[in-house]
Amino acid sequence: MDGSDSTTRMIRISERSTDLQKVTLVNDISGRISRGELPAEEAYKQLQAIEAANMAYPIWVQIVAAADEEKQHQFSEDTFPHLKKD
């Protein structure tokens, strides 16, 4: 890439979520492209695979994690009253 020709593509995203595992994988691909370690065709295949992958935790894990987070939050407020939000 010599910088003389560049293309920007914008698309509307109707379904939103933040999957940090996917963000990490895409960032890795981007870095490898920038360093010349990954050809565009292979990058595109890998991006398609990431997009198609269901990397979400099972619902029961999400519920347990959310419950544990609430428990930890309550512990913090009980143990450290100065952290309590008013």
JSON list of C-alpha atoms in Angstrom, two decimals:
[
{"chain": "A", "resi": 1, "resn": "MET", "atom": "CA", "xyz": [0.00, 0.00, 0.00]},
{"chain": "A", "resi": 2, "resn": "ASP", "atom": "CA", "xyz": [1.54, 3.24, -1.09]},
{"chain": "A", "resi": 3, "resn": "GLY", "atom": "CA", "xyz": [-1.26, 5.42, 0.30]},
{"chain": "A", "resi": 4, "resn": "SER", "atom": "CA", "xyz": [-2.26, 6.86, -3.08]},
{"chain": "A", "resi": 5, "resn": "ASP", "atom": "CA", "xyz": [-5.48, 4.89, -3.28]},
{"chain": "A", "resi": 6, "resn": "SER", "atom": "CA", "xyz": [-7.65, 4.16, -0.29]},
{"chain": "A", "resi": 7, "resn": "THR", "atom": "CA", "xyz": [-11.22, 3.05, 0.15]},
{"chain": "A", "resi": 8, "resn": "THR", "atom": "CA", "xyz": [-13.52, 3.47, 3.10]},
{"chain": "A", "resi": 9, "resn": "ARG", "atom": "CA", "xyz": [-16.64, 1.39, 3.45]},
{"chain": "A", "resi": 10, "resn": "MET", "atom": "CA", "xyz": [-19.38, 2.22, 5.92]},
{"chain": "A", "resi": 11, "resn": "ILE", "atom": "CA", "xyz": [-22.24, -0.10, 6.80]},
{"chain": "A", "resi": 12, "resn": "ARG", "atom": "CA", "xyz": [-25.14, 0.23, 9.22]},
{"chain": "A", "resi": 13, "resn": "ILE", "atom": "CA", "xyz": [-25.05, -2.30, 12.03]},
{"chain": "A", "resi": 14, "resn": "SER", "atom": "CA", "xyz": [-28.51, -3.29, 13.17]},
{"chain": "A", "resi": 15, "resn": "GLU", "atom": "CA", "xyz": [-27.49, -5.92, 15.70]},
{"chain": "A", "resi": 16, "resn": "ARG", "atom": "CA", "xyz": [-25.07, -4.67, 18.32]},
{"chain": "A", "resi": 17, "resn": "SER", "atom": "CA", "xyz": [-22.94, -6.46, 20.84]},
{"chain": "A", "resi": 18, "resn": "THR", "atom": "CA", "xyz": [-19.39, -6.18, 22.06]},
{"chain": "A", "resi": 19, "resn": "ASP", "atom": "CA", "xyz": [-17.47, -9.40, 21.80]},
{"chain": "A", "resi": 20, "resn": "LEU", "atom": "CA", "xyz": [-14.00, -8.57, 23.01]},
{"chain": "A", "resi": 21, "resn": "GLN", "atom": "CA", "xyz": [-12.67, -11.95, 21.88]},
{"chain": "A", "resi": 22, "resn": "LYS", "atom": "CA", "xyz": [-13.65, -11.08, 18.32]},
{"chain": "A", "resi": 23, "resn": "VAL", "atom": "CA", "xyz": [-12.22, -7.57, 18.67]},
{"chain": "A", "resi": 24, "resn": "THR", "atom": "CA", "xyz": [-8.92, -9.07, 19.78]},
{"chain": "A", "resi": 25, "resn": "LEU", "atom": "CA", "xyz": [-8.84, -11.49, 16.86]},
{"chain": "A", "resi": 26, "resn": "VAL", "atom": "CA", "xyz": [-9.66, -8.76, 14.34]},
{"chain": "A", "resi": 27, "resn": "ASN", "atom": "CA", "xyz": [-6.98, -6.49, 15.83]},
{"chain": "A", "resi": 28, "resn": "ASP", "atom": "CA", "xyz": [-4.47, -9.31, 15.48]},
{"chain": "A", "resi": 29, "resn": "ILE", "atom": "CA", "xyz": [-5.39, -9.75, 11.82]},
{"chain": "A", "resi": 30, "resn": "SER", "atom": "CA", "xyz": [-5.11, -6.00, 11.24]},
{"chain": "A", "resi": 31, "resn": "GLY", "atom": "CA", "xyz": [-1.66, -5.93, 12.78]},
{"chain": "A", "resi": 32, "resn": "ARG", "atom": "CA", "xyz": [-0.49, -8.88, 10.71]},
{"chain": "A", "resi": 33, "resn": "ILE", "atom": "CA", "xyz": [-1.75, -7.20, 7.53]},
{"chain": "A", "resi": 34, "resn": "SER", "atom": "CA", "xyz": [0.06, -3.97, 8.47]},
{"chain": "A", "resi": 35, "resn": "ARG", "atom": "CA", "xyz": [3.31, -5.85, 9.05]},
{"chain": "A", "resi": 36, "resn": "GLY", "atom": "CA", "xyz": [2.97, -7.64, 5.70]},
{"chain": "A", "resi": 37, "resn": "GLU", "atom": "CA", "xyz": [2.62, -11.03, 7.40]},
{"chain": "A", "resi": 38, "resn": "LEU", "atom": "CA", "xyz": [-0.87, -11.82, 6.08]},
{"chain": "A", "resi": 39, "resn": "PRO", "atom": "CA", "xyz": [-2.13, -11.52, 2.51]},
{"chain": "A", "resi": 40, "resn": "ALA", "atom": "CA", "xyz": [-5.48, -9.79, 2.00]},
{"chain": "A", "resi": 41, "resn": "GLU", "atom": "CA", "xyz": [-7.17, -12.94, 0.69]},
{"chain": "A", "resi": 42, "resn": "GLU", "atom": "CA", "xyz": [-6.24, -14.95, 3.79]},
{"chain": "A", "resi": 43, "resn": "ALA", "atom": "CA", "xyz": [-7.19, -12.07, 6.06]},
{"chain": "A", "resi": 44, "resn": "TYR", "atom": "CA", "xyz": [-10.62, -11.93, 4.43]},
{"chain": "A", "resi": 45, "resn": "LYS", "atom": "CA", "xyz": [-11.12, -15.68, 4.99]},
{"chain": "A", "resi": 46, "resn": "GLN", "atom": "CA", "xyz": [-10.12, -15.32, 8.64]},
{"chain": "A", "resi": 47, "resn": "LEU", "atom": "CA", "xyz": [-12.43, -12.33, 9.12]},
{"chain": "A", "resi": 48, "resn": "GLN", "atom": "CA", "xyz": [-15.32, -14.29, 7.64]},
{"chain": "A", "resi": 49, "resn": "ALA", "atom": "CA", "xyz": [-14.61, -17.17, 10.03]},
{"chain": "A", "resi": 50, "resn": "ILE", "atom": "CA", "xyz": [-14.54, -14.78, 13.00]},
{"chain": "A", "resi": 51, "resn": "GLU", "atom": "CA", "xyz": [-17.82, -13.20, 11.93]},
{"chain": "A", "resi": 52, "resn": "ALA", "atom": "CA", "xyz": [-19.49, -16.61, 11.62]},
{"chain": "A", "resi": 53, "resn": "ALA", "atom": "CA", "xyz": [-18.13, -17.96, 14.91]},
{"chain": "A", "resi": 54, "resn": "ASN", "atom": "CA", "xyz": [-20.36, -18.08, 17.97]},
{"chain": "A", "resi": 55, "resn": "MET", "atom": "CA", "xyz": [-17.92, -17.18, 20.70]},
{"chain": "A", "resi": 56, "resn": "ALA", "atom": "CA", "xyz": [-20.46, -16.21, 23.31]},
{"chain": "A", "resi": 57, "resn": "TYR", "atom": "CA", "xyz": [-20.43, -18.00, 26.62]},
{"chain": "A", "resi": 58, "resn": "PRO", "atom": "CA", "xyz": [-23.43, -20.26, 27.26]},
{"chain": "A", "resi": 59, "resn": "ILE", "atom": "CA", "xyz": [-26.32, -18.42, 28.92]},
{"chain": "A", "resi": 60, "resn": "TRP", "atom": "CA", "xyz": [-25.82, -20.25, 32.22]},
{"chain": "A", "resi": 61, "resn": "VAL", "atom": "CA", "xyz": [-22.22, -19.00, 32.41]},
{"chain": "A", "resi": 62, "resn": "GLN", "atom": "CA", "xyz": [-23.38, -15.42, 31.71]},
{"chain": "A", "resi": 63, "resn": "ILE", "atom": "CA", "xyz": [-25.96, -15.65, 34.50]},
{"chain": "A", "resi": 64, "resn": "VAL", "atom": "CA", "xyz": [-23.49, -17.07, 37.01]},
{"chain": "A", "resi": 65, "resn": "ALA", "atom": "CA", "xyz": [-20.93, -14.41, 36.11]},
{"chain": "A", "resi": 66, "resn": "ALA", "atom": "CA", "xyz": [-23.49, -11.63, 36.46]},
{"chain": "A", "resi": 67, "resn": "ALA", "atom": "CA", "xyz": [-24.64, -12.99, 39.83]},
{"chain": "A", "resi": 68, "resn": "ASP", "atom": "CA", "xyz": [-21.06, -13.30, 41.03]},
{"chain": "A", "resi": 69, "resn": "GLU", "atom": "CA", "xyz": [-20.35, -9.73, 39.91]},
{"chain": "A", "resi": 70, "resn": "GLU", "atom": "CA", "xyz": [-23.32, -8.47, 41.91]},
{"chain": "A", "resi": 71, "resn": "LYS", "atom": "CA", "xyz": [-22.13, -10.47, 44.93]},
{"chain": "A", "resi": 72, "resn": "GLN", "atom": "CA", "xyz": [-18.65, -8.96, 44.63]},
{"chain": "A", "resi": 73, "resn": "HIS", "atom": "CA", "xyz": [-20.14, -5.48, 44.30]},
{"chain": "A", "resi": 74, "resn": "GLN", "atom": "CA", "xyz": [-22.18, -5.97, 47.46]},
{"chain": "A", "resi": 75, "resn": "PHE", "atom": "CA", "xyz": [-19.12, -7.31, 49.30]},
{"chain": "A", "resi": 76, "resn": "SER", "atom": "CA", "xyz": [-17.18, -4.19, 48.31]},
{"chain": "A", "resi": 77, "resn": "GLU", "atom": "CA", "xyz": [-19.90, -1.86, 49.61]},
{"chain": "A", "resi": 78, "resn": "ASP", "atom": "CA", "xyz": [-20.28, -3.77, 52.89]},
{"chain": "A", "resi": 79, "resn": "THR", "atom": "CA", "xyz": [-16.57, -4.06, 53.49]},
{"chain": "A", "resi": 80, "resn": "PHE", "atom": "CA", "xyz": [-15.57, -0.66, 52.15]},
{"chain": "A", "resi": 81, "resn": "PRO", "atom": "CA", "xyz": [-18.42, 1.79, 52.86]},
{"chain": "A", "resi": 82, "resn": "HIS", "atom": "CA", "xyz": [-16.48, 4.67, 51.32]},
{"chain": "A", "resi": 83, "resn": "LEU", "atom": "CA", "xyz": [-16.87, 2.93, 47.93]},
{"chain": "A", "resi": 84, "resn": "LYS", "atom": "CA", "xyz": [-20.65, 3.02, 48.17]},
{"chain": "A", "resi": 85, "resn": "LYS", "atom": "CA", "xyz": [-22.32, 4.97, 45.38]},
{"chain": "A", "resi": 86, "resn": "ASP", "atom": "CA", "xyz": [-24.88, 7.52, 46.48]}
]
